[in-house]
mmCIF file of C-alpha atoms and ligand atoms in Angstrom:
data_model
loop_
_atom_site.group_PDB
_atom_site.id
_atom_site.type_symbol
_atom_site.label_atom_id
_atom_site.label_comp_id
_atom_site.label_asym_id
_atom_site.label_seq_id
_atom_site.Cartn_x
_atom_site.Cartn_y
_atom_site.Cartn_z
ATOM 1 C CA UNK A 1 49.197 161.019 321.072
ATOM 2 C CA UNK A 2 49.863 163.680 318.359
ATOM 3 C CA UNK A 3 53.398 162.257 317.873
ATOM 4 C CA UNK A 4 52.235 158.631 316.939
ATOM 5 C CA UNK A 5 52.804 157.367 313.823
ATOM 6 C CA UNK A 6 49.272 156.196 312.409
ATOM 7 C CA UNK A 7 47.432 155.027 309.443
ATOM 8 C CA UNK A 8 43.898 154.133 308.603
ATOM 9 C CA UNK A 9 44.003 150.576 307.078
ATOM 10 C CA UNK A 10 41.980 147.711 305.672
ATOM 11 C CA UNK A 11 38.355 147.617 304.576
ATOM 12 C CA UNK A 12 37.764 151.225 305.879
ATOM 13 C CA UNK A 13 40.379 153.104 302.989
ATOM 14 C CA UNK A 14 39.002 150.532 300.482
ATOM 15 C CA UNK A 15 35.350 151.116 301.364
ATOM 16 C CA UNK A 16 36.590 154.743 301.702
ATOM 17 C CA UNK A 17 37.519 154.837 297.975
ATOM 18 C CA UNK A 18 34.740 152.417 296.524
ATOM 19 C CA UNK A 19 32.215 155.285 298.542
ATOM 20 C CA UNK A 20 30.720 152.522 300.418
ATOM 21 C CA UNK A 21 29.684 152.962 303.976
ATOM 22 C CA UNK A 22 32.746 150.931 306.281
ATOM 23 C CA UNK A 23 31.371 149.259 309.557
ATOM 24 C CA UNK A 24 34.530 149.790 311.764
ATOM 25 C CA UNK A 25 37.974 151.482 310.939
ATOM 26 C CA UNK A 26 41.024 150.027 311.658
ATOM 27 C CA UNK A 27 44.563 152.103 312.330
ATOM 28 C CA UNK A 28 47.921 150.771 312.185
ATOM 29 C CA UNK A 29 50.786 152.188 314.217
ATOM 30 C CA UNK A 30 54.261 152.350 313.252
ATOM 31 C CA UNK A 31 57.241 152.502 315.385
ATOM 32 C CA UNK A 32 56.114 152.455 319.067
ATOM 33 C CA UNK A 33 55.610 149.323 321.644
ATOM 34 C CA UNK A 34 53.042 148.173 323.844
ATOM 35 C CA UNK A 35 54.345 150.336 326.713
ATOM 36 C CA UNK A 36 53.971 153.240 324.634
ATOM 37 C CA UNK A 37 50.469 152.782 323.811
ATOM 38 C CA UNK A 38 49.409 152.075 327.698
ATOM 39 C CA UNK A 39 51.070 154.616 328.979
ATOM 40 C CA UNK A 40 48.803 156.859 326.711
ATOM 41 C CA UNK A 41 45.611 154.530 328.330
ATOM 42 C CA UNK A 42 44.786 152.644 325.098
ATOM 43 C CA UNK A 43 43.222 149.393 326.727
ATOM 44 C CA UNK A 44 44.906 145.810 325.052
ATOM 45 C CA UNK A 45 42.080 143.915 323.594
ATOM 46 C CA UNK A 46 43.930 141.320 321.441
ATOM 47 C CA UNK A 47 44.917 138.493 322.458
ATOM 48 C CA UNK A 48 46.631 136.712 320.023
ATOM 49 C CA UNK A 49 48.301 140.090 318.453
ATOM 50 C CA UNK A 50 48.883 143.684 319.766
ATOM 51 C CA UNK A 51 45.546 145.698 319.213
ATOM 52 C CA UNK A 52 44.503 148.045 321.169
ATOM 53 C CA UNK A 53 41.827 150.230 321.724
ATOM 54 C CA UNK A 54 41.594 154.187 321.656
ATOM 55 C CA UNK A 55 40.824 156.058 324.735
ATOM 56 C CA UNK A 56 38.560 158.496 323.352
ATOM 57 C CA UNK A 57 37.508 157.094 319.864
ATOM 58 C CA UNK A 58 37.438 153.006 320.666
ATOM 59 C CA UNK A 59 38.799 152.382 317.138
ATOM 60 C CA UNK A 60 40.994 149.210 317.000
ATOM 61 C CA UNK A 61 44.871 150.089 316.649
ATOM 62 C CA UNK A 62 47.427 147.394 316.023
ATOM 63 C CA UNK A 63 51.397 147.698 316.143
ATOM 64 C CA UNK A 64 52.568 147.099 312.757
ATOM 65 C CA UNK A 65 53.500 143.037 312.719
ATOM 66 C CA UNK A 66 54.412 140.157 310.310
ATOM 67 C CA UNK A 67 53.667 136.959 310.679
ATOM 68 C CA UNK A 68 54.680 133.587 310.038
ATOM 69 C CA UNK A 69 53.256 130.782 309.877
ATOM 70 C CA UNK A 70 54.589 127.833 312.171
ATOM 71 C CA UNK A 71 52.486 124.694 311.176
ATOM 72 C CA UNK A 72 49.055 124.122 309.327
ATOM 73 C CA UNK A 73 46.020 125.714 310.381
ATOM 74 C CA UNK A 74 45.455 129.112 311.380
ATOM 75 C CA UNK A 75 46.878 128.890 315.104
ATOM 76 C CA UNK A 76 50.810 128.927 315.276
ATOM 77 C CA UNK A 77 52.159 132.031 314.026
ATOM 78 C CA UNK A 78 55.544 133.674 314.806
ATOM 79 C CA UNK A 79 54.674 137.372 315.507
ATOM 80 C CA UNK A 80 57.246 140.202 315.448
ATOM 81 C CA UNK A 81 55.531 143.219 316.581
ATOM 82 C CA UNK A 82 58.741 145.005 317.296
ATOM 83 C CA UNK A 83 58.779 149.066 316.515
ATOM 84 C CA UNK A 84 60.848 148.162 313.195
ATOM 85 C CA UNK A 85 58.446 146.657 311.393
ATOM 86 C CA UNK A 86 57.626 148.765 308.781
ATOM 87 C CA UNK A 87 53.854 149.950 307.208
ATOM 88 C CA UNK A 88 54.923 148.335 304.492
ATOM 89 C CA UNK A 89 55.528 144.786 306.091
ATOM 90 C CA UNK A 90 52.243 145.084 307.577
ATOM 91 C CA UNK A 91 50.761 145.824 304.571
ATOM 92 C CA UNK A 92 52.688 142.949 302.889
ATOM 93 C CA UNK A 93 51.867 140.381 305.425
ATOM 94 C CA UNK A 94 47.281 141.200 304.073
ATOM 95 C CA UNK A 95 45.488 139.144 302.399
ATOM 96 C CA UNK A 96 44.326 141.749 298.763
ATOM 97 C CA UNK A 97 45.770 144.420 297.207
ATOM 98 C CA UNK A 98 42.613 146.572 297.510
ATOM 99 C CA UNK A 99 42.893 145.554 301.353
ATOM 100 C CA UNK A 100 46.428 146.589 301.880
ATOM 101 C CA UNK A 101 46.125 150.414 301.082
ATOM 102 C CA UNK A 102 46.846 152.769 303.714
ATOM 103 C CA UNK A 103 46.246 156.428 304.534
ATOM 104 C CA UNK A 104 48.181 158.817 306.854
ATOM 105 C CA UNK A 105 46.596 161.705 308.794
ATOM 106 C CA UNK A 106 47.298 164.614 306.071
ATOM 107 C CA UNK A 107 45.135 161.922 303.850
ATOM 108 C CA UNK A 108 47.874 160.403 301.849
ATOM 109 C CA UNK A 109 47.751 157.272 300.260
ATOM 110 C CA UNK A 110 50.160 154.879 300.460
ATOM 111 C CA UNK A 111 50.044 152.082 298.258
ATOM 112 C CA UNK A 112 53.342 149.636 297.753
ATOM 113 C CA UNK A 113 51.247 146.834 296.335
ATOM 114 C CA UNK A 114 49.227 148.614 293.470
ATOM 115 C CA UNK A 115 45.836 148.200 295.251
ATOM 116 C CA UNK A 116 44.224 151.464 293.684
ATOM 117 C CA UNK A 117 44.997 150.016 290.313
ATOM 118 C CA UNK A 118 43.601 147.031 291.216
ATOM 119 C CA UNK A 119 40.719 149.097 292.352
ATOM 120 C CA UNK A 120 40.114 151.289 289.735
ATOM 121 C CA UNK A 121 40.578 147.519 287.434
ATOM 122 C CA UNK A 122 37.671 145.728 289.876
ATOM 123 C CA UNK A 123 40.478 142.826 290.506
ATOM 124 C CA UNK A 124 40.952 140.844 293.590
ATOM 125 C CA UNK A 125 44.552 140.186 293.982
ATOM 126 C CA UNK A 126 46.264 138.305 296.737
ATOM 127 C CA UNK A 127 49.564 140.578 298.082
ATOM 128 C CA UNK A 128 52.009 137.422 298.355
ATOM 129 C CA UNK A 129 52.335 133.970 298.774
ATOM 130 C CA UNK A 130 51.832 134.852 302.538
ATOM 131 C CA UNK A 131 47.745 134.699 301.257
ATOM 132 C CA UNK A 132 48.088 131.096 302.173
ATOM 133 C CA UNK A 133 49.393 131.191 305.655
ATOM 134 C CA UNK A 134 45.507 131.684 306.443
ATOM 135 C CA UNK A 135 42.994 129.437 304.388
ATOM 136 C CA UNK A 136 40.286 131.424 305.911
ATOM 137 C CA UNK A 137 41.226 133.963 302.951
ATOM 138 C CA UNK A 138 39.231 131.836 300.620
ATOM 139 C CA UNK A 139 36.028 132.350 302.160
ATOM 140 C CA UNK A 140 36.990 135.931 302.135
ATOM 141 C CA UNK A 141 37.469 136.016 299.002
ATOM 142 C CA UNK A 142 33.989 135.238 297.908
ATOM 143 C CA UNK A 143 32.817 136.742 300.461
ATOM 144 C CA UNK A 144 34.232 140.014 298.919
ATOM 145 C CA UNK A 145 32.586 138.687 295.449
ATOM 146 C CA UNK A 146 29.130 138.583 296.689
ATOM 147 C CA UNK A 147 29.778 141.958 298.115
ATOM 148 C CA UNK A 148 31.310 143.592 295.412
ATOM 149 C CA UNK A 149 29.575 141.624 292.212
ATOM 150 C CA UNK A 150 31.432 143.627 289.891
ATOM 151 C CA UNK A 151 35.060 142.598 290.951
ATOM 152 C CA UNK A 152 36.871 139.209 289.392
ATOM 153 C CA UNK A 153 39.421 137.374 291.245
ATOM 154 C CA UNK A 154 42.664 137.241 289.138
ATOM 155 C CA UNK A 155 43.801 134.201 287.700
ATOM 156 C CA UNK A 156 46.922 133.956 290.081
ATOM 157 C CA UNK A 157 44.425 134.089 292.998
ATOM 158 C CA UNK A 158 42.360 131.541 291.666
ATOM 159 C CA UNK A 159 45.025 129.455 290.848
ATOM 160 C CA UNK A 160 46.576 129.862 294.487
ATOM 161 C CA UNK A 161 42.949 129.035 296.508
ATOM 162 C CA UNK A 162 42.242 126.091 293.965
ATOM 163 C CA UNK A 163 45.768 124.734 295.577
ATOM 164 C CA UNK A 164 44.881 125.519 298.724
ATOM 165 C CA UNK A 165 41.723 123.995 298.516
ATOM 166 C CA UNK A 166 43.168 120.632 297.396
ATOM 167 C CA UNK A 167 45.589 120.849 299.812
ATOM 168 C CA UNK A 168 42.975 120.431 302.623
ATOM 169 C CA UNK A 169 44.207 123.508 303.955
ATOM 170 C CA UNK A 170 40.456 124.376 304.604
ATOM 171 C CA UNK A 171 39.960 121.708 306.588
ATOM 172 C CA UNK A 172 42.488 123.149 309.301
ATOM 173 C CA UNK A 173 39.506 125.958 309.978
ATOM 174 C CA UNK A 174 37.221 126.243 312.900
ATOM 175 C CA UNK A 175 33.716 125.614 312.382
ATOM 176 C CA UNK A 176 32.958 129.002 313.941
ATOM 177 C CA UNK A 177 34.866 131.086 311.439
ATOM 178 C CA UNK A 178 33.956 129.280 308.650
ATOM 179 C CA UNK A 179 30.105 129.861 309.483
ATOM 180 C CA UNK A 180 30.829 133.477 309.835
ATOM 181 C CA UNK A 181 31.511 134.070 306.346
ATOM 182 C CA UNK A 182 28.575 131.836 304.873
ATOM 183 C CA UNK A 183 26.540 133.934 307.412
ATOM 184 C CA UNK A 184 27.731 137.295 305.971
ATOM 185 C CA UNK A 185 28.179 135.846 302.268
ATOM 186 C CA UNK A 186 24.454 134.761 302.848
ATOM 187 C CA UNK A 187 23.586 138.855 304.056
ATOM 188 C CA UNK A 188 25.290 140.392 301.049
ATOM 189 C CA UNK A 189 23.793 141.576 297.988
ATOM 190 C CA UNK A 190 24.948 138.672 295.288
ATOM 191 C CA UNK A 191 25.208 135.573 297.709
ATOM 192 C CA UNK A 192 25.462 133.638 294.806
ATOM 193 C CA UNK A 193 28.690 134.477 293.367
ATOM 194 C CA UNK A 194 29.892 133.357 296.925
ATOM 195 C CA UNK A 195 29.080 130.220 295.871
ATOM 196 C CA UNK A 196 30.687 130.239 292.229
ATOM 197 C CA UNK A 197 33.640 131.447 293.371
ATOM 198 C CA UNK A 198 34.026 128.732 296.117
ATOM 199 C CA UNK A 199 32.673 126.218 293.019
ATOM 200 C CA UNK A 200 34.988 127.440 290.610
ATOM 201 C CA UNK A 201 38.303 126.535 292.878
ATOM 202 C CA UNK A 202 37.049 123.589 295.050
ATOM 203 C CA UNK A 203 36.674 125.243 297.980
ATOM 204 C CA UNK A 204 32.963 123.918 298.925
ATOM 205 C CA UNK A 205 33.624 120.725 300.126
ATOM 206 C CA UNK A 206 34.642 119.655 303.237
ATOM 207 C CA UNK A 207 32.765 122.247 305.037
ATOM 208 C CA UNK A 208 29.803 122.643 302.296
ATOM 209 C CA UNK A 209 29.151 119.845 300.553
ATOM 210 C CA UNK A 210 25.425 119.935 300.283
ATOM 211 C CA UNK A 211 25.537 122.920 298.807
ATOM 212 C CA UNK A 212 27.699 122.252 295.828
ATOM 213 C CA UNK A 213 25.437 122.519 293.148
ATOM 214 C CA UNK A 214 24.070 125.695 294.269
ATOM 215 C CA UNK A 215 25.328 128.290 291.414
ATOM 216 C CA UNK A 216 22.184 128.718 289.659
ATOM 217 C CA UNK A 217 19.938 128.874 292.965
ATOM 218 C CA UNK A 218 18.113 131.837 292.911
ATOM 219 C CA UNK A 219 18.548 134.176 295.917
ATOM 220 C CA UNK A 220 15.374 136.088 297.110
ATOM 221 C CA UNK A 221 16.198 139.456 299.055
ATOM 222 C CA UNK A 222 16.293 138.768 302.507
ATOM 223 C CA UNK A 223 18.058 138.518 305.730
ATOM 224 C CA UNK A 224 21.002 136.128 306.113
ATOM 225 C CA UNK A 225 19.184 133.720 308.285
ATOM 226 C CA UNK A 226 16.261 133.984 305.578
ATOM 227 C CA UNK A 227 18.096 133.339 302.687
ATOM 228 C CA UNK A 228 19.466 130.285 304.706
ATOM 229 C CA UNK A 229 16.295 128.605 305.258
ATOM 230 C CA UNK A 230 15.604 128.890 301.722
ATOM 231 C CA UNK A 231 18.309 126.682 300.097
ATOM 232 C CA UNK A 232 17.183 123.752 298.646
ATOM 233 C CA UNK A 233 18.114 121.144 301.442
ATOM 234 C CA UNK A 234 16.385 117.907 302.713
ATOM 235 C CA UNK A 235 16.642 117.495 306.463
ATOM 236 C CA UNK A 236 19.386 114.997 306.547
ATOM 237 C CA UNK A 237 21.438 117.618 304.326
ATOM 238 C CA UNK A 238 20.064 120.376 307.089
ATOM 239 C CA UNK A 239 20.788 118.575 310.030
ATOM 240 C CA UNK A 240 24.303 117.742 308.809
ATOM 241 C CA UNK A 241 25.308 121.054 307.878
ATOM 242 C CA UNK A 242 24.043 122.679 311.514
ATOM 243 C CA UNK A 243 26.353 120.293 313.067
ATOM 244 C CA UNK A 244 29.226 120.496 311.279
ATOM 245 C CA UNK A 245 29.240 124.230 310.988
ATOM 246 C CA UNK A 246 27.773 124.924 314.502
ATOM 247 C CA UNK A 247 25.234 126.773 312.778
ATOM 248 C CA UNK A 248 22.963 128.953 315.648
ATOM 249 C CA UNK A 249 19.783 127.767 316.465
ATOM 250 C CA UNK A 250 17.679 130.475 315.449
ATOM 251 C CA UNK A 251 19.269 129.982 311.546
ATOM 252 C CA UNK A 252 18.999 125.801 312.015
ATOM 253 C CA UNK A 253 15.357 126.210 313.396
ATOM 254 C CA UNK A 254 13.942 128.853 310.597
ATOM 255 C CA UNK A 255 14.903 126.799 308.009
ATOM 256 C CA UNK A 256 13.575 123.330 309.437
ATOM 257 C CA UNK A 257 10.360 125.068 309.928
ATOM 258 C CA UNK A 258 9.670 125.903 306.541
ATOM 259 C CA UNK A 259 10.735 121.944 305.313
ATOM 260 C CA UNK A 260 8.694 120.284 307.571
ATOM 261 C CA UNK A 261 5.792 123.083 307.323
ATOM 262 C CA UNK A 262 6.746 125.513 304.772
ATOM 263 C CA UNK A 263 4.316 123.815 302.177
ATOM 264 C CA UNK A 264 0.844 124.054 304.423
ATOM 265 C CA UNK A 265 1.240 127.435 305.406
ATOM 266 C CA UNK A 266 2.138 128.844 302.090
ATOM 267 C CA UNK A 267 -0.862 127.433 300.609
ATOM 268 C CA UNK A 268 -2.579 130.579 302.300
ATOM 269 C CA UNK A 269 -5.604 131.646 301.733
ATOM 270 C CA UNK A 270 -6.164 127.944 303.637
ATOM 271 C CA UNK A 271 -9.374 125.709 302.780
ATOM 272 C CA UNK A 272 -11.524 124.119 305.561
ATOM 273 C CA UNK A 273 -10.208 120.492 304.285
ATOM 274 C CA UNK A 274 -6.532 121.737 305.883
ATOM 275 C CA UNK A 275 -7.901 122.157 308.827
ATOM 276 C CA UNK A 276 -6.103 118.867 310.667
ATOM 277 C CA UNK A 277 -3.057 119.603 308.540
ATOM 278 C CA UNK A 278 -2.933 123.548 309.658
ATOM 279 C CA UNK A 279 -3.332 122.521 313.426
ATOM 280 C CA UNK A 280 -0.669 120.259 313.283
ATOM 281 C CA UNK A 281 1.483 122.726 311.690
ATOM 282 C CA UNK A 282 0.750 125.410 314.365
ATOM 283 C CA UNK A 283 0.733 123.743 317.427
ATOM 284 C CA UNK A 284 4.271 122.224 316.212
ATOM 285 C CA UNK A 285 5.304 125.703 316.163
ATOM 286 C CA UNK A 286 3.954 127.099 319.004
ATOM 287 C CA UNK A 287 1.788 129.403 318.237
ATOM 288 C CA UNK A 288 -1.024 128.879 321.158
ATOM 289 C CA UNK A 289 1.412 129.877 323.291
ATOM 290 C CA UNK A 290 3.871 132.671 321.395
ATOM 291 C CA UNK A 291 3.293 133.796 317.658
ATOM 292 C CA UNK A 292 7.284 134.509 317.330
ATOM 293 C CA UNK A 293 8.225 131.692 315.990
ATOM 294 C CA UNK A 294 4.960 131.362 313.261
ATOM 295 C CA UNK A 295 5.939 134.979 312.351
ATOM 296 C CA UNK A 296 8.516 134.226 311.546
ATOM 297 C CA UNK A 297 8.029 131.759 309.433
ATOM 298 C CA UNK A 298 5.514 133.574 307.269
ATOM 299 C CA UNK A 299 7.707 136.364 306.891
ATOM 300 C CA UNK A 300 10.000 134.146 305.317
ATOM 301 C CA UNK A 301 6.825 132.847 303.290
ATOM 302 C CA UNK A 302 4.250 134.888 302.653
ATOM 303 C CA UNK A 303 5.263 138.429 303.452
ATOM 304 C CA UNK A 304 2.651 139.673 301.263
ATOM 305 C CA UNK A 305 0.085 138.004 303.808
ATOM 306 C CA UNK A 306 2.059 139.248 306.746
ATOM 307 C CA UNK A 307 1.846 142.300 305.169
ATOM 308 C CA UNK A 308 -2.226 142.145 304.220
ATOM 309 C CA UNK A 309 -4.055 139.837 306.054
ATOM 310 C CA UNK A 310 -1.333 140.338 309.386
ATOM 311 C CA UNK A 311 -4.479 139.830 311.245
ATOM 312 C CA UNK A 312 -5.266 136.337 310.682
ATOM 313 C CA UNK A 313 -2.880 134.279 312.791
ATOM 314 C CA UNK A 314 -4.095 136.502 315.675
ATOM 315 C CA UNK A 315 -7.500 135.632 315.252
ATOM 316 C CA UNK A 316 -6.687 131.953 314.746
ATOM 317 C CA UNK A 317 -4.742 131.867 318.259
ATOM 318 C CA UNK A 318 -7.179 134.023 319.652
ATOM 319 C CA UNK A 319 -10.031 131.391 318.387
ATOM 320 C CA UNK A 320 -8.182 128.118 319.247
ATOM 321 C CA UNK A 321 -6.973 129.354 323.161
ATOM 322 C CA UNK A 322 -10.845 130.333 323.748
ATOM 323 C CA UNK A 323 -11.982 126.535 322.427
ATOM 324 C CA UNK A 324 -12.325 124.565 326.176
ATOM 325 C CA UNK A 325 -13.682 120.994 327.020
ATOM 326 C CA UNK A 326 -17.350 121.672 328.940
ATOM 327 C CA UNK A 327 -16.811 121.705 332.693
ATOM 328 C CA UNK A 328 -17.759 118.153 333.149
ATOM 329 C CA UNK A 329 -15.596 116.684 330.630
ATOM 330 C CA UNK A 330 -14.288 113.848 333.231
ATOM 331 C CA UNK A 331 -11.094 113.401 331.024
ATOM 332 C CA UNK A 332 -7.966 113.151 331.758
ATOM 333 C CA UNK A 333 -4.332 112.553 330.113
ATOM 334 C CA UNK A 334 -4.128 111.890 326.765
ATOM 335 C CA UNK A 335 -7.699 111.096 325.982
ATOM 336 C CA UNK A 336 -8.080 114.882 327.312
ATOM 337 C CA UNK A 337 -5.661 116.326 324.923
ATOM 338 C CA UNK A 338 -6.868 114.000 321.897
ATOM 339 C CA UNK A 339 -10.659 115.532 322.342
ATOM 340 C CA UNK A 340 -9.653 119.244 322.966
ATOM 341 C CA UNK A 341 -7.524 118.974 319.806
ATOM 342 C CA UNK A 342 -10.440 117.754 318.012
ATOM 343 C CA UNK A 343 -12.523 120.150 319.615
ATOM 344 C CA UNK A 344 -9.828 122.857 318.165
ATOM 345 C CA UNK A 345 -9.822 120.973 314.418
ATOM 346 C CA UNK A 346 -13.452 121.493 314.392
ATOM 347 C CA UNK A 347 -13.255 124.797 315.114
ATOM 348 C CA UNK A 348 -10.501 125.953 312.750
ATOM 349 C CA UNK A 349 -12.136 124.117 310.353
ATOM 350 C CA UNK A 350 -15.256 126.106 310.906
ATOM 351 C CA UNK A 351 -13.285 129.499 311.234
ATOM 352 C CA UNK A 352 -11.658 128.248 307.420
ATOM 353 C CA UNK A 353 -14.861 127.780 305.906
ATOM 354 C CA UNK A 354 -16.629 131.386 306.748
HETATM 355 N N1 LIG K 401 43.027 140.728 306.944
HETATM 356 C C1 LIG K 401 43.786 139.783 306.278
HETATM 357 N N2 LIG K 401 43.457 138.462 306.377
HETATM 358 C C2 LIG K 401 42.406 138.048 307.106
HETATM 359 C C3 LIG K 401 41.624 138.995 307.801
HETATM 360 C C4 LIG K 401 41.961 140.329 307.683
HETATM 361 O O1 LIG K 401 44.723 140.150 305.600
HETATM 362 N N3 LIG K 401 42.124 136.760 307.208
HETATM 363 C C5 LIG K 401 43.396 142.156 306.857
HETATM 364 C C6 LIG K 401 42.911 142.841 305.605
HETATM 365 O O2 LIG K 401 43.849 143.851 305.300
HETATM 366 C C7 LIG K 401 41.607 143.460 306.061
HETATM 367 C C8 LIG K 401 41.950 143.891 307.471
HETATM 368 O O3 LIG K 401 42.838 142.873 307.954
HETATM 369 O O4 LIG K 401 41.214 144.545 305.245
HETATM 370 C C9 LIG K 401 40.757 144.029 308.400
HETATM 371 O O5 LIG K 401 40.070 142.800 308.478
HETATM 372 P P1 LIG K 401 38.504 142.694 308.665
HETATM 373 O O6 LIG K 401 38.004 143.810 309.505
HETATM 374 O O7 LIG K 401 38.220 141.292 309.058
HETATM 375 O O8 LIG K 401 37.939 142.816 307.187
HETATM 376 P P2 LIG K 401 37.706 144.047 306.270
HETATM 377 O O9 LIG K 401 38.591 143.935 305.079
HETATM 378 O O10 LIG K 401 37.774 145.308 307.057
HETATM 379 O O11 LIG K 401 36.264 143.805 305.688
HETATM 380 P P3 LIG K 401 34.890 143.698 306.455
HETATM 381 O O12 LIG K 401 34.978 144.592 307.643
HETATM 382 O O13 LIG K 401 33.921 144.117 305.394
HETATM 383 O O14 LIG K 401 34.775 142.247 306.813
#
C-alpha cells in the first residue's frame, strides 16, 4: 500500500486551500492497474471508469485516465486507464483549474494548470477544450458560483459554455443529473448567481425555461427543497418542470402546496369568516390524519408561527377528529361526509372566533 503512487485531488485540495469544510476526498493513483489495486482488497465501485474503494478508509481512488469523447452526449467515451497515464493527463482531462490541483502524501502541491493562481485571483477557468466533452460542466459551473459568490467565470469560459449552450449540447443530459445540480445550486448560499450565470450564457433553456427571468428573485434562507417551492411558478410552469426534470415528489409536492394553499394559511392569525376556506385547505393536506405534510408547509410559511404559536395546528386536529355526527345520524355516503364537514366548519369556525 505504502509503495502506491497517490494524490489527493478535486474539490477536497481546493476546499482544502479555500478552508472550507470538503464532503468526500478523492485520490488519484498513478502507475498501477486494476489487478494491483485488488490484490491489495480495494473493492471496484465504478462502473463506467476504474474507482475503487479503500479497504480501511472507504475514500474513492481512481487510476489516473483520459478520456475522449466518442459522440454527443455524455455516454461514449474512449477510456485509457493504462499505468502510463500520467497525473498530469488526469489532471488535464478536469473540468477548472482550481479543480485540477493535486497534492502528494509529503503535502506537495502540484499544479501544471495554474489553479492556485486562479485561486488566489477568485477565477473559474476551464483546463482545455476537453471542458466540452461533458456539457454537464455548465451546470457546474454555476453551481460553483452560487457556492463560491466571490469567484467570476473568465471570459474564455463564458465564451466556451455560451457555445455549448447553443450548440444544444445540454440537451444531450439526463434529466437526473441535470436536477442534481439545480437541487444543490438551490442548497447553496447565493442560489441566485446560479441562475445569472446560466442567464448570462444561454444555458437555461431547454431544461429551465420557466425560470428564465429569475435573476432578481430574491432567495430566502432555506433548505433546497424550500427555496424550490418558493419560485415564482404557476402550476402549469410547476407541473412542467417536475416532469421534465424528474423532480422528487417530496420537492414537486412542497411547492404545489403552498400555490394552491400557501395564501390561506399564511394569512395566520386566521378569522372565523376563513373557516370553510381553512378546512378545505387542511383536509386537502391531510392533516386529520398526519400533521407532516401541514408542517411542513408552515415551516416554509410562517416559521415564526411554527416557532410561537407551534401549538395551534395540534389543537385544531385535536378539535376537528373529536367533532362526530350524534349516534342516530341515519346517514350514509356522501350526504354523511357533506354534514360531518359542516359539522367540522362550524366548529373551526367557533374555535377561530374565541
Ligand atoms: N470533475 C470534472 N468534470 C465533471 C465532474 C467532476 O472534471 N463533470 C472532476 C473535477 O476535478 C472535480 C472532481 O472530478 O473536482 C470530483 O468531482 P465531484 O466530486 O463531482 O465534484 P467536486 O469538485 O469534488 O465538488 P463537490 O464535491 O462540491 O460537488
Amino acid at each position: 500500500m505504502q509503495d502506491l503512487d497517490c494524490y489527493l485531488v478535486g474539490g477536497a485540495v481546493r476546499d482544502e486551500l479555500l478552508g472550507r469544510p470538503s464532503p468526500d476526498r478523492d485520490w488519484v493513483v498513478v502507475g498501477a492497474t486494476e489487478a494491483e489495486l485488488l490484490a491489495l482488497d480495494f473493492m471496484r465501485v465504478g462502473k463506467d471508469f476504474p474507482v475503487f474503494l479503500h479497504p480501511q478508509t472507504k475514500e474513492e481512488y481512481a487510476l489516473a485516465r483520459t478520456e475522449r469523447k466518442r459522440g454527443q452526449g455524455h455516454r461514449g467515451f474512449a477510456i485509457d486507464a493504462s499505468p502510463e497515464v500520467t497525473l498530469e493527463q488526469d489532471l488535464g482531462r478536469r473540468d477548472l483549474t482550481i479543480n485540477a490541483i493535486a497534492k502528494d502524501r509529503t503535502g506537495q502541491l502540484i499544479d501544471p494548470y495554474n489553479g492556485l493562481r486562479d485561486l488566489s485571483d477568485r477565477i473559474f477557468r476551464h483546463v482545455s477544450e476537453a471542458f466540452t466533452e461533458d456539457p454537464l460542466r455548465v451546470f457546474r459551473v454555476a453551481r460553483f458560483a452560487a457556492q463560491l459568490p466571490d469567484f467570476k467565470v473568465a471570459e474564455e469560459t463564458q465564451t466556451l459554455m455560451r457555445s455549448m449552450a447553443v450548440a444544444g449540447e445540454l440537451q444531450t443530459l439526463s434529466a437526473e443529473r441535470v436536477w442534481q445540480e439545480v437541487a444543490k445550486a438551490l442548497g447553496a448560499p447565493h442560489p441566485h448567481r446560479w441562475f445569472e450565470v446560466l442567464g448570462d450564457c444561454g444555458g437555461l433553456a431547454p431544461w429551465l425555461e420557466e425560470l428564465q427571468h429569475l435573476a432578481a428573485h430574491r432567495f430566502y434562507s432555506g433548505s433546497s427543497e424550500q427555496r424550490f417551492a418558493q419560485l415564482p411558478l404557476s402550476m402549469a410552469e410547476l407541473e412542467g418542470l417536475a416532469k421534465r426534470l424528474r423532480i422528487p415528489k417530496h420537492y414537486v409536492q412542497l411547492a404545489a402546496d403552498r400555490l394552491l394553499y400557501g395564501a390561506v394559511l399564511s394569512a395566520y392569525p386566521w378569522r372565523a369568516s376563513q373557516a370553510a376556506e381553512l378546512y378545505h385547505a387542511l383536509t386537502e393536506l391531510q392533516l386529520l390524519h398526519d400533521s407532516a405534510r401541514i408542517n411542513r408547509v408552515m415551516a416554509l410559511l410562517r416559521p415564526d408561527v411554527v416557532a410561537k404559536d407551534g401549538a395551534v395546528l395540534k389543537d385544531i386536529r385535536q378539535g376537528l377528529r373529536a367533532v362526530q355526527l350524534p349516534a342516530d345520524h341515519g346517514m350514509s355516503g356522501s350526504a354523511y361526509g357533506e354534514a360531518l364537514k359542516q359539522l367540522r366548519i362550524t366548529w373551526l369556525h367557533r374555535y377561530l372566533a374565541r
